Amino acid sequence: MTTALIVHYSLAADNLAHAQERAVAIAHEQTAELSPEVIRMVAPDTALRGEVLSVDAAAEDYTARIAFGLDCLGPDLAQLLNVLFGNISLQDGILIHHIDWPEALLHTHGGPLLGIEGMRDLVGVHNRPLLCAATKPMGLDSASLANACAAFAEGGMDLIKDDHGLGNQPTARTLERLTRCVDAVAESNARTGHNTLYLPHISADRRRMEAQAEAAKRAGCRMVLVNPGLVGLDAMSWIRDDYGLGVMAHPAMVGGLMRAKHGFTPPVLLGDLFRLAGADAVIFPNTGGRFPRFDADTVADINQHLRNPMGSLKPAFPTLGGGVNVARARHWMDHYGNDIVLLIGGSLYAQGDLVGASRRLREALESQA
Amino acid sequence: MTTALIVHYSLAADNLAHAQERAVAIAHEQTAELSPEVIRMVAPDTALRGEVLSVDAAAEDYTARIAFGLDCLGPDLAQLLNVLFGNISLQDGILIHHIDWPEALLHTHGGPLLGIEGMRDLVGVHNRPLLCAATKPMGLDSASLANACAAFAEGGMDLIKDDHGLGNQPTARTLERLTRCVDAVAESNARTGHNTLYLPHISADRRRMEAQAEAAKRAGCRMVLVNPGLVGLDAMSWIRDDYGLGVMAHPAMVGGLMRAKHGFTPPVLLGDLFRLAGADAVIFPNTGGRFPRFDADTVADINQHLRNPMGSLKPAFPTLGGGVNVARARHWMDHYGNDIVLLIGGSLYAQGDLVGASRRLREALESQA
């Protein structure tokens, strides 16, 4: 087991010597931020910096492995992000495609509270994918959104999350929306015997976000929806630790950090990092939807990074969204296995009758399960 | 004065019809997240969505203007970011190159606490650029970093900020480093009569970050260094509102949101958005340093977005870093004008004698000022 964080980069470079030069520059840029010459003058024995382990030619570019000692990091997600990609985000052609995680670091950040099994226990569904609906659109009042919740719960959806675009708009203020939707789902559950969970979107400047998390906790929610790209990666571990709530993570805004040749690959960012920071479920676009960058291989890779063993961390639920169609739900279950959440929005609403649409969807999954 | 947020996008598209289609898709994706057909069924009168004002062919691509009513936003920076670039960050070829800001929104978020004049008053320097040094490298203990602070203050640097890579590492824990550096600068100031300010780097998971901000306030700091890309854009307004401290912002991590053809242009993100969210000074790479994407035109544009009138917001200090050389300091003053901060790191350390190096730098700027 390594005691350093080992980061695997794909580097654009003119030749091997240039790639080696870039790797050394990264090892310094992300830590001491001084050139080797100045470090020798100022702090020859004490400066912390990355160590270039290898630089190799790859198919189209170069691969470099750089080790960062855990002393570079400290206890915070912010500094982990900073060492991984802080200053070099301002450069070009640097892609993090793999990270070797030391167990000590996994332990520091902790990962999911519930994980896949914990979420399955909450909704009482163990032998098929979970089904998730979304309250939308922005502009509806809280009563109408709560009506949609009631219908989805009545129809047997396992999870109902707020649309991530529902912030604290005047048309449906977060705290009122939260209360009404919780009540609507609880009433449906009492009638049907389902254990449908409602996940309010918790998103605001800090003090208001605390009030939202507090309200979710008080109302009996067990999970919330969080956008780490909008409110900070540490928002997830904060929700986990301070409120004991599970987290479904949304990928809004972090697309900028997942360019084809610069940033993180989607499996590293949405898989490793989101899971590390406390996501129990991670939403990302399924292949074939509105987001062409997420092809079949990428989706399969993200699934693996969320579900496969990762030291002491619990596995997290891949949550496929971005245009998942009711008619294809069964296909995706057969394709990706049972341990997924299918997030279905527009194609439920398009059927008009939300109760019937939800019921048919659930039956389609359960018919041969 | 407009009452909507009007966003100007550069769009990659095959032809004008395709660009128009993309613009309509963006207007929906960033708001209702339902197709026009489904909106007509579900919420024909109430759904909020963007309105495409124009789509035109430009030199290499297309330009679209989309208006978002303020009801889409609510009071939080998170939802502003989300409407601007949340889901579409996961697509390609969408660049925000200009925003028309309604005064109501500027008022909501407030902008800088101190602004350029407020910072000048604190350090007592009104007729030349401010000079900023950095404590580094990561790995030195707090006593050594405090010694560097003492030397920079003795030599007459106006500002000393922590290196943004100094988090809460075991080699120099934030709270101890902060206390020692504050004391060292205060002692120098008492001796020299300077008003040098020390800006601790405030960066951690939320609860620890609160303790750090509290400690900075208690120790008498007037400003802190914050990385919005690591801890959230709202961290700046939170520091401003809850602690009454000024903020110098660092651009680590947000390079991912400023790709050449996707994301925000640097003047919009580092100029408009950082200023809006409360930055009194914004660090970014000067041209000719280690970050080739920041050419002379880009730097000049960022300067303008930080300094030019922006409704009721105070102007903020462009803070040029990323390899600014002592020998060129005078040149940059002549080139960009007096209202800049020159952030000089490695090239001060390379001279060995930090007091002498700082003094010579200040004299170079003051010689004909």
XYZ file of C-alpha atoms in Angstrom:
738
model
C 0.000 0.000 0.000
C 1.490 3.291 -1.087
C 1.815 6.146 1.362
C 1.873 8.753 -1.375
C -0.767 9.982 -3.756
C 0.341 8.816 -7.202
C -1.233 10.743 -10.056
C -1.148 9.507 -13.649
C -1.219 12.318 -16.205
C -1.574 12.287 -19.964
C 0.624 15.111 -21.220
C 0.658 16.838 -24.567
C 4.307 17.351 -25.520
C 6.553 17.693 -28.567
C 8.793 14.782 -27.616
C 9.872 12.720 -24.639
C 12.312 15.316 -23.342
C 9.595 17.943 -23.443
C 7.219 15.603 -21.619
C 9.847 15.028 -18.921
C 10.319 18.761 -18.574
C 6.552 19.252 -18.236
C 6.347 16.526 -15.580
C 9.060 18.160 -13.469
C 7.342 21.520 -13.876
C 4.040 20.029 -12.668
C 5.703 18.426 -9.659
C 6.949 21.879 -8.621
C 4.007 24.003 -9.766
C 1.556 22.011 -7.667
C 3.622 22.139 -4.481
C 6.609 24.403 -3.763
C 5.826 26.821 -6.622
C 9.511 27.624 -6.857
C 12.044 26.435 -9.380
C 14.509 23.707 -8.335
C 17.284 26.322 -8.348
C 15.468 28.616 -5.920
C 14.446 25.703 -3.705
C 18.122 24.829 -3.334
C 18.715 28.348 -2.009
C 15.660 28.763 0.185
C 14.674 25.392 1.623
C 16.896 22.623 0.262
C 15.901 20.107 2.920
C 12.360 21.031 3.761
C 10.468 22.085 0.634
C 7.744 19.628 -0.285
C 7.312 18.757 -3.926
C 6.074 16.039 -6.188
C 8.413 13.316 -7.393
C 8.316 12.264 -11.020
C 8.243 8.453 -11.025
C 8.104 7.839 -14.767
C 7.474 9.492 -18.120
C 6.621 7.325 -21.107
C 5.461 7.745 -24.651
C 1.841 6.656 -25.146
C -0.253 6.273 -28.273
C -0.981 9.945 -28.944
C 0.776 11.729 -26.128
C 2.872 10.980 -23.027
C 2.061 9.490 -19.655
C 3.703 10.720 -16.483
C 3.359 9.348 -12.952
C 4.005 11.831 -10.165
C 3.993 10.983 -6.451
C 2.874 13.568 -3.897
C 3.614 12.811 -0.246
C 0.639 13.068 2.078
C 2.351 15.948 3.878
C 1.573 18.068 0.805
C -2.112 17.630 1.498
C -3.280 18.062 5.045
C -6.839 17.124 5.997
C -8.911 19.154 3.512
C -10.489 18.360 0.142
C -9.593 21.860 -1.058
C -5.877 21.165 -0.796
C -6.279 17.731 -2.394
C -7.957 19.386 -5.387
C -5.281 22.032 -5.418
C -2.404 19.552 -5.580
C -4.183 17.501 -8.229
C -5.122 20.294 -10.603
C -5.026 23.790 -9.036
C -2.508 25.910 -10.934
C -2.114 23.548 -13.864
C -5.796 24.034 -14.641
C -4.569 27.326 -16.135
C -2.293 25.510 -18.566
C -3.192 23.085 -21.377
C -2.901 19.448 -22.323
C -2.738 17.901 -18.842
C -5.236 15.120 -18.207
C -5.487 13.096 -14.975
C -6.547 9.651 -16.089
C -5.777 7.566 -13.008
C -4.989 8.047 -9.327
C -3.492 5.533 -6.897
C -5.189 6.369 -3.613
C -3.358 5.643 -0.368
C -5.657 4.154 2.251
C -4.738 6.876 4.738
C -6.217 9.475 2.407
C -9.367 7.452 1.784
C -9.750 7.184 5.520
C -9.284 10.947 5.979
C -12.109 11.813 3.600
C -14.357 8.894 4.353
C -16.543 8.433 1.289
C -20.243 7.536 1.267
C -22.357 7.419 4.411
C -24.907 4.980 3.017
C -23.397 3.500 -0.104
C -25.367 1.224 -2.390
C -26.519 -1.154 0.323
C -27.523 1.627 2.660
C -29.645 3.260 -0.016
C -31.229 -0.081 -0.905
C -32.098 -0.645 2.737
C -33.786 2.751 2.959
C -36.068 2.131 -0.004
C -36.396 -1.622 0.561
C -35.376 -2.615 -2.966
C -32.580 -5.133 -3.377
C -33.067 -6.952 -6.651
C -33.315 -4.320 -9.377
C -32.096 -0.819 -10.284
C -33.587 2.047 -8.324
C -35.884 4.439 -10.127
C -35.573 8.171 -9.616
C -37.901 10.941 -10.782
C -37.302 14.698 -10.689
C -39.484 17.626 -9.626
C -39.599 20.166 -12.437
C -39.806 22.590 -14.132
C -38.407 25.727 -12.551
C -41.258 28.227 -12.283
C -43.923 25.896 -10.852
C -45.041 26.739 -7.346
C -44.342 24.474 -4.394
C -47.845 23.031 -4.319
C -47.591 21.896 -7.932
C -44.159 20.393 -7.386
C -45.490 18.580 -4.335
C -48.347 17.225 -6.445
C -45.815 15.761 -8.844
C -43.998 14.199 -5.877
C -47.227 12.641 -4.668
C -47.877 11.156 -8.097
C -44.380 9.749 -8.509
C -44.528 8.209 -5.035
C -47.980 6.818 -5.684
C -46.669 5.203 -8.864
C -43.830 3.563 -6.980
C -40.722 5.525 -7.909
C -38.008 4.782 -5.332
C -36.439 8.227 -5.269
C -37.663 11.704 -6.165
C -35.052 14.395 -6.375
C -35.513 18.089 -6.956
C -34.397 19.271 -10.331
C -30.940 20.702 -9.740
C -32.126 23.979 -11.256
C -34.559 24.437 -8.381
C -32.695 26.824 -6.157
C -34.296 29.371 -3.931
C -36.385 31.005 -6.671
C -39.288 33.217 -5.604
C -41.700 30.864 -7.401
C -40.904 28.001 -4.999
C -38.657 28.921 -2.083
C -36.492 26.030 -0.919
C -37.808 25.719 2.615
C -41.461 25.804 1.596
C -40.890 23.429 -1.304
C -39.021 21.034 0.927
C -41.770 20.888 3.529
C -44.543 20.415 1.008
C -42.721 17.740 -0.966
C -41.735 15.810 2.159
C -45.351 15.855 3.328
C -46.679 14.795 -0.056
C -44.334 11.823 -0.272
C -44.991 10.796 3.328
C -48.741 10.761 2.680
C -48.299 8.645 -0.426
C -45.980 6.253 1.386
C -48.477 5.863 4.219
C -51.127 4.917 1.715
C -49.079 2.656 -0.567
C -46.588 1.076 1.801
C -43.721 2.202 -0.434
C -40.598 3.741 1.027
C -40.114 6.436 -1.566
C -37.455 8.978 -0.592
C -37.621 12.656 -1.486
C -34.227 14.367 -1.927
C -34.411 18.159 -1.702
C -31.824 20.193 -3.570
C -29.611 21.844 -0.992
C -27.842 24.731 -2.722
C -27.156 28.223 -1.511
C -24.595 30.569 -0.099
C -23.268 29.035 3.127
C -25.501 30.372 5.827
C -28.661 29.754 3.848
C -27.398 26.309 2.883
C -26.970 25.433 6.550
C -30.570 26.404 7.141
C -31.627 24.204 4.221
C -29.664 21.198 5.453
C -31.058 21.714 8.936
C -34.594 21.866 7.540
C -34.061 18.684 5.520
C -32.820 16.900 8.612
C -35.687 18.138 10.740
C -38.258 17.173 8.111
C -37.031 13.597 8.182
C -35.199 13.491 4.832
C -32.531 10.815 4.670
C -30.717 12.115 1.601
C -30.293 15.407 -0.244
C -29.158 16.496 -3.688
C -25.889 18.474 -3.772
C -23.984 20.114 -6.644
C -20.317 20.021 -5.693
C -19.376 22.062 -8.767
C -21.576 24.902 -7.555
C -21.099 24.810 -3.786
C -17.752 23.070 -3.280
C -16.620 19.458 -3.111
C -16.522 19.599 0.684
C -20.254 20.321 0.839
C -20.857 16.579 0.533
C -18.696 15.516 3.473
C -20.107 18.405 5.484
C -23.679 17.184 4.867
C -22.591 13.680 5.779
C -20.723 14.622 8.940
C -22.771 17.500 10.333
C -26.241 16.258 9.428
C -25.907 12.510 8.958
C -27.637 12.743 5.589
C -26.831 10.772 2.444
C -25.895 12.655 -0.711
C -26.830 12.345 -4.353
C -24.327 14.410 -6.361
C -25.098 16.339 -9.533
C -22.401 17.129 -12.105
C -23.469 20.677 -13.062
C -20.479 22.943 -13.712
C -17.781 20.250 -13.437
C -17.922 19.553 -17.167
C -15.307 22.268 -17.432
C -12.927 20.077 -15.474
C -13.451 17.099 -17.793
C -12.274 18.259 -21.191
C -11.034 15.627 -23.623
C -7.335 16.409 -23.063
C -7.301 18.635 -20.006
C -8.612 18.102 -16.518
C -9.863 14.836 -15.097
C -11.367 11.941 -16.978
C -15.022 11.465 -15.951
C -14.271 8.190 -14.081
C -11.625 9.927 -11.955
C -13.672 13.034 -11.155
C -17.219 11.664 -10.959
C -16.113 8.233 -9.815
C -13.117 8.513 -7.505
C -13.313 12.103 -6.285
C -17.062 12.409 -5.814
C -17.152 9.035 -4.027
C -14.200 10.004 -1.849
C -15.904 13.267 -0.874
C -19.063 11.496 0.271
C -21.428 10.927 -2.648
C -23.706 7.920 -2.132
C -25.014 8.302 -5.671
C -23.556 10.268 -8.566
C -25.656 11.572 -11.447
C -24.066 11.686 -14.879
C -25.337 11.579 -18.457
C -26.038 8.196 -19.909
C -24.822 7.443 -23.370
C -27.222 8.313 -26.178
C -28.742 11.319 -24.408
C -28.187 15.053 -24.693
C -24.503 14.889 -23.755
C -22.488 13.250 -26.530
C -19.198 13.223 -24.628
C -20.493 10.414 -22.422
C -20.073 7.403 -24.669
C -20.682 3.790 -23.689
C -17.095 3.135 -22.581
C -16.994 6.259 -20.440
C -20.244 5.347 -18.710
C -18.999 1.807 -18.043
C -15.763 3.218 -16.599
C -17.595 5.627 -14.289
C -19.796 2.759 -13.115
C -16.702 0.752 -12.219
C -15.026 3.601 -10.348
C -18.167 4.081 -8.272
C -18.908 0.420 -7.623
C -15.577 -1.394 -7.543
C -13.558 -1.816 -4.339
C -11.785 1.389 -3.272
C -10.055 0.623 0.014
C -12.385 1.083 2.926
C -14.916 3.232 1.029
C -18.433 2.004 0.409
C -19.549 1.682 -3.211
C -21.734 4.438 -4.629
C -24.678 4.271 -7.012
C -24.124 5.281 -10.644
C -27.165 7.393 -11.446
C -27.818 7.593 -15.153
C -29.589 10.714 -16.343
C -29.432 13.255 -19.128
C -32.195 11.972 -21.307
C -32.847 8.406 -20.117
C -35.999 7.189 -21.816
C -38.739 5.136 -20.174
C -38.807 2.722 -23.085
C -35.126 1.901 -22.670
C -35.057 1.429 -18.897
C -35.122 -2.344 -19.127
C -32.320 -2.233 -21.686
C -30.044 -0.254 -19.373
C -30.694 -2.645 -16.495
C -29.689 -5.578 -18.674
C -26.689 -3.647 -19.928
C -25.257 -2.133 -16.731
C -26.575 -4.549 -14.101
C -28.828 -3.987 -11.115
C -26.605 -1.608 -9.205
C -27.628 1.564 -10.957
C -30.174 4.302 -10.418
C -32.158 5.278 -13.490
C -32.997 8.966 -13.362
C -35.945 9.616 -15.635
C -37.302 13.105 -16.131
C -38.800 14.420 -19.326
C -39.937 11.065 -20.625
C -42.145 10.515 -17.553
C -43.624 14.005 -17.806
C -44.269 13.500 -21.523
C -46.786 10.788 -20.651
C -49.029 13.200 -18.793
C -50.308 10.733 -16.179
C -47.381 10.626 -13.752
C -48.852 7.890 -11.553
C -49.487 5.571 -14.470
C -46.170 6.380 -16.128
C -44.264 5.611 -12.919
C -46.189 2.399 -12.351
C -45.572 1.120 -15.877
C -41.888 1.917 -15.558
C -41.551 0.032 -12.306
C -43.457 -2.927 -13.678
C -41.201 -3.024 -16.711
C -38.192 -3.418 -14.445
C -39.816 -5.897 -12.089
C -41.464 -8.087 -14.712
C -38.624 -10.579 -14.942
C -36.419 -9.398 -12.110
C -31.255 49.220 -17.379
C -32.193 45.635 -18.188
C -34.057 43.554 -15.650
C -32.825 40.266 -17.095
C -29.422 38.662 -17.152
C -28.333 38.726 -20.795
C -25.616 36.226 -21.629
C -23.587 36.394 -24.847
C -22.366 32.988 -26.010
C -19.985 32.004 -28.790
C -21.348 28.763 -30.197
C -19.655 26.169 -32.347
C -22.194 25.100 -34.979
C -22.382 23.744 -38.520
C -24.525 26.581 -39.828
C -26.891 29.297 -38.661
C -29.860 26.962 -38.292
C -27.767 24.654 -36.126
C -26.613 27.612 -34.029
C -30.237 28.679 -33.536
C -31.136 25.165 -32.468
C -28.262 25.125 -29.981
C -29.320 28.488 -28.564
C -32.879 27.287 -27.938
C -31.526 24.101 -26.368
C -29.335 26.148 -24.007
C -32.246 28.389 -23.030
C -34.143 25.259 -21.923
C -31.266 23.165 -20.596
C -30.218 25.866 -18.151
C -33.701 26.460 -16.764
C -36.776 24.238 -17.224
C -34.750 21.210 -18.347
C -37.735 20.043 -20.354
C -38.338 20.236 -24.078
C -40.724 22.924 -25.388
C -43.234 20.154 -26.181
C -43.264 18.809 -22.640
C -43.395 22.305 -21.165
C -46.573 22.926 -23.145
C -48.107 19.879 -21.438
C -46.825 20.374 -17.918
C -46.515 24.072 -17.199
C -47.359 26.152 -20.257
C -47.800 29.376 -18.325
C -45.418 29.046 -15.436
C -42.221 27.333 -16.558
C -39.225 29.674 -16.468
C -36.777 29.507 -19.322
C -34.261 31.576 -21.182
C -35.292 33.660 -24.173
C -33.117 33.675 -27.267
C -32.727 37.317 -28.287
C -30.496 36.872 -31.315
C -28.255 34.416 -33.132
C -25.699 35.733 -35.612
C -22.807 34.444 -37.626
C -19.455 35.653 -36.305
C -15.941 35.342 -37.696
C -15.288 31.694 -36.803
C -18.463 30.610 -35.060
C -21.846 32.020 -34.010
C -22.913 34.455 -31.338
C -26.152 34.011 -29.412
C -27.695 36.339 -26.840
C -29.985 34.696 -24.327
C -31.954 36.539 -21.646
C -32.672 34.874 -18.291
C -35.232 36.542 -16.059
C -34.084 37.216 -12.515
C -36.753 34.817 -11.235
C -34.585 31.992 -12.632
C -31.873 32.922 -10.170
C -32.916 33.596 -6.618
C -30.418 35.074 -4.163
C -27.502 32.629 -4.387
C -24.274 32.583 -6.366
C -24.653 28.817 -6.834
C -27.807 29.237 -8.888
C -26.289 32.104 -10.867
C -23.383 29.830 -11.824
C -25.818 27.064 -12.602
C -27.884 29.144 -15.011
C -24.774 30.518 -16.666
C -22.921 27.258 -17.244
C -24.163 24.337 -15.088
C -25.389 21.571 -17.385
C -23.882 22.977 -20.560
C -20.444 22.609 -18.975
C -20.921 18.939 -19.920
C -21.299 19.805 -23.592
C -18.779 21.419 -25.979
C -18.191 24.600 -27.892
C -20.121 27.049 -25.681
C -18.165 30.104 -24.574
C -19.569 32.955 -22.468
C -17.764 36.046 -23.713
C -19.937 38.819 -22.311
C -22.671 39.324 -19.729
C -25.037 42.277 -19.357
C -25.531 42.545 -15.610
C -28.778 44.001 -14.277
C -28.198 46.350 -11.365
C -30.568 44.342 -9.168
C -28.268 41.332 -9.447
C -25.146 43.371 -8.760
C -26.881 44.710 -5.689
C -27.838 41.198 -4.533
C -24.255 39.943 -4.593
C -22.566 43.153 -3.563
C -19.019 42.925 -4.877
C -15.874 44.096 -3.102
C -15.840 45.269 0.497
C -12.757 47.438 0.153
C -12.145 47.844 -3.549
C -9.058 49.547 -4.890
C -9.391 52.692 -2.776
C -10.105 50.736 0.383
C -7.001 48.630 -0.081
C -4.913 51.702 -0.845
C -6.158 53.352 2.337
C -5.179 50.313 4.398
C -1.595 50.266 3.165
C -1.314 54.044 2.745
C -0.114 53.924 -0.858
C -1.984 55.964 -3.442
C 0.379 56.827 -6.232
C 1.879 53.579 -7.500
C 1.051 49.874 -7.923
C 0.963 47.809 -4.755
C 3.666 45.214 -4.237
C 2.790 41.773 -2.946
C 5.122 38.999 -1.798
C 4.249 35.378 -1.012
C 5.219 33.081 1.857
C 6.649 29.884 0.419
C 7.551 27.100 -0.118
C 5.228 24.434 1.242
C 7.226 22.355 3.728
C 8.861 25.203 5.663
C 7.761 25.476 9.279
C 5.750 28.409 10.574
C 8.733 30.112 12.163
C 10.631 30.166 8.872
C 7.602 31.451 6.975
C 7.181 34.161 9.603
C 10.827 35.113 9.153
C 10.185 35.619 5.450
C 7.182 37.790 6.322
C 9.317 39.893 8.632
C 11.880 40.414 5.892
C 9.332 41.346 3.229
C 7.668 43.790 5.614
C 11.011 45.248 6.617
C 11.828 45.784 2.946
C 8.563 47.623 2.390
C 6.341 45.220 0.491
C 2.735 46.418 0.806
C 1.107 43.009 0.961
C 2.316 39.535 1.908
C 0.028 36.693 1.038
C 0.402 33.034 1.886
C 1.266 30.853 -1.051
C -2.057 29.360 -2.116
C -0.528 25.906 -1.729
C -0.142 26.476 2.001
C -3.127 24.656 3.398
C -3.251 22.993 6.735
C -0.152 20.848 6.202
C 1.485 19.281 9.259
C 4.674 21.236 8.518
C 2.928 24.578 9.164
C -0.628 24.322 10.463
C -2.816 27.212 9.363
C -3.637 28.619 12.785
C -0.070 28.566 14.035
C 1.282 29.972 10.770
C -1.296 32.725 10.833
C -0.453 33.836 14.351
C 3.279 33.817 13.782
C 3.094 35.667 10.467
C 0.719 38.305 11.838
C 3.058 38.897 14.760
C 6.128 39.079 12.550
C 4.561 41.657 10.239
C 3.207 43.703 13.145
C 6.673 43.885 14.707
C 8.206 45.015 11.428
C 5.493 47.587 10.906
C 6.022 48.989 14.385
C 9.703 49.430 13.622
C 9.453 50.771 10.070
C 6.211 52.711 10.102
C 4.982 50.760 7.079
C 1.442 49.421 6.933
C 2.244 46.074 5.396
C -0.715 43.687 5.400
C -0.404 39.923 5.807
C -3.115 37.873 4.060
C -3.417 34.322 5.411
C -4.699 31.647 3.075
C -8.113 30.588 4.330
C -8.862 27.193 2.800
C -10.399 24.131 4.348
C -13.513 22.072 4.692
C -16.263 24.325 6.034
C -16.020 24.004 9.774
C -12.256 24.295 9.793
C -12.478 27.223 7.395
C -14.786 29.040 9.774
C -12.210 28.594 12.503
C -9.533 29.973 10.204
C -11.581 33.027 9.227
C -12.397 33.621 12.881
C -8.708 33.388 13.775
C -7.763 35.824 11.017
C -10.331 38.289 12.244
C -9.242 37.926 15.852
C -5.587 38.351 14.945
C -6.342 41.681 13.326
C -5.983 40.700 9.669
C -7.877 42.974 7.305
C -7.786 40.711 4.263
C -7.394 37.010 3.500
C -6.527 34.908 0.469
C -9.356 32.710 -0.854
C -9.492 30.172 -3.701
C -13.051 30.209 -5.022
C -12.310 27.322 -7.387
C -11.392 25.134 -4.413
C -13.866 26.247 -1.751
C -16.766 27.739 -3.707
C -17.480 31.147 -5.209
C -19.680 32.070 -2.245
C -16.735 31.757 0.140
C -15.754 35.295 -0.808
C -19.065 36.950 -0.006
C -19.258 34.868 3.166
C -15.859 36.178 4.315
C -16.953 39.690 3.437
C -20.328 39.509 5.167
C -19.662 37.331 8.199
C -16.177 38.551 9.066
C -15.864 41.983 7.458
C -12.597 40.973 5.835
C -11.348 41.897 2.386
C -10.530 39.126 -0.081
C -7.723 38.490 -2.504
C -8.870 35.738 -4.878
C -6.629 33.084 -6.410
C -7.509 31.374 -9.711
C -6.413 27.800 -8.868
C -8.723 25.204 -10.415
C -10.867 27.609 -12.431
C -8.629 27.248 -15.468
C -10.876 24.347 -16.379
C -13.747 26.787 -16.785
C -11.770 29.033 -19.134
C -10.952 26.876 -22.137
C -10.404 28.613 -25.459
C -13.842 27.699 -26.850
C -15.764 26.412 -23.862
C -16.577 28.003 -20.541
C -16.031 31.631 -19.655
C -13.494 34.013 -21.097
C -10.994 35.075 -18.394
C -12.361 38.653 -18.263
C -15.885 37.358 -17.582
C -14.902 34.792 -14.946
C -11.954 36.466 -13.210
C -13.214 39.977 -13.894
C -16.995 40.089 -13.649
C -17.822 37.011 -11.579
C -15.004 37.189 -9.052
C -15.616 40.904 -8.553
C -19.355 40.340 -8.206
C -18.770 37.642 -5.577
C -16.635 39.915 -3.436
C -13.010 39.859 -4.562
C -11.154 43.071 -3.729
C -8.141 41.833 -5.659
C -7.921 39.013 -8.207
C -4.709 37.146 -8.926
C -4.118 35.940 -12.463
C -1.095 35.159 -14.588
C 0.598 38.051 -16.280
C 1.586 37.686 -19.903
C 5.057 36.304 -20.494
C 5.079 34.046 -17.438
C 4.451 30.345 -16.927
C 0.879 30.444 -18.278
C 0.920 31.071 -22.026
C -2.871 31.350 -22.391
C -2.782 34.764 -20.717
C -1.602 36.981 -23.558
C -1.326 40.756 -23.453
C -4.849 41.370 -24.767
C -6.407 38.972 -22.262
C -4.596 40.605 -19.366
C -5.685 44.065 -20.519
C -9.289 42.846 -20.790
C -9.273 41.344 -17.295
C -7.850 44.603 -15.954
C -10.726 46.502 -17.519
C -13.401 44.161 -16.194
C -12.006 44.550 -12.687
C -11.441 48.295 -12.796
C -14.076 49.779 -15.085
C -17.486 50.891 -13.823
C -19.828 47.977 -13.076
C -23.019 49.453 -11.665
C -22.733 50.042 -7.954
C -19.771 47.686 -7.447
C -16.409 48.980 -6.319
C -13.455 48.384 -8.627
C -11.108 45.529 -7.754
C -7.332 45.284 -8.040
C -5.865 43.261 -10.912
C -3.086 41.271 -9.270
C -0.502 40.088 -11.755
C 1.341 36.929 -10.837
C 2.532 33.722 -12.379
C 6.159 34.570 -12.914
C 6.341 38.357 -12.627
C 9.994 39.324 -12.552
C 11.525 41.993 -10.322
C 13.409 43.487 -13.241
C 10.205 44.084 -15.196
C 8.100 45.573 -12.386
C 8.608 49.121 -13.605
C 7.712 48.066 -17.124
C 4.356 46.617 -16.014
C 3.515 49.761 -14.081
C 4.152 51.862 -17.158
C 2.190 49.408 -19.269
C -0.906 48.745 -17.131
C -1.055 51.902 -15.010
C -0.894 52.399 -11.266
C -4.009 50.463 -10.319
C -2.468 47.010 -10.257
C -0.892 44.772 -7.650
C 2.369 43.151 -8.694
C 2.673 39.721 -7.098
C 6.317 38.740 -7.069
C 7.399 35.389 -5.709
C 10.303 33.355 -7.019
C 12.245 36.296 -8.354
C 12.422 37.882 -4.887
C 13.489 34.604 -3.291
C 16.120 34.098 -5.985
C 17.978 37.151 -4.675
C 18.589 35.554 -1.291
C 18.423 38.768 0.780
C 14.648 39.286 1.031
C 14.888 42.658 2.807
C 17.234 44.085 0.222
C 15.330 42.574 -2.680
C 12.043 44.043 -1.437
C 13.596 47.439 -0.832
C 15.154 47.611 -4.293
C 11.851 46.633 -5.854
C 9.943 49.329 -4.033
C 12.563 51.920 -4.879
C 12.371 50.975 -8.541
C 8.652 51.734 -8.542
C 8.920 54.909 -6.489
C 11.929 56.400 -8.239
C 9.913 58.443 -10.701
C 6.397 57.898 -9.386
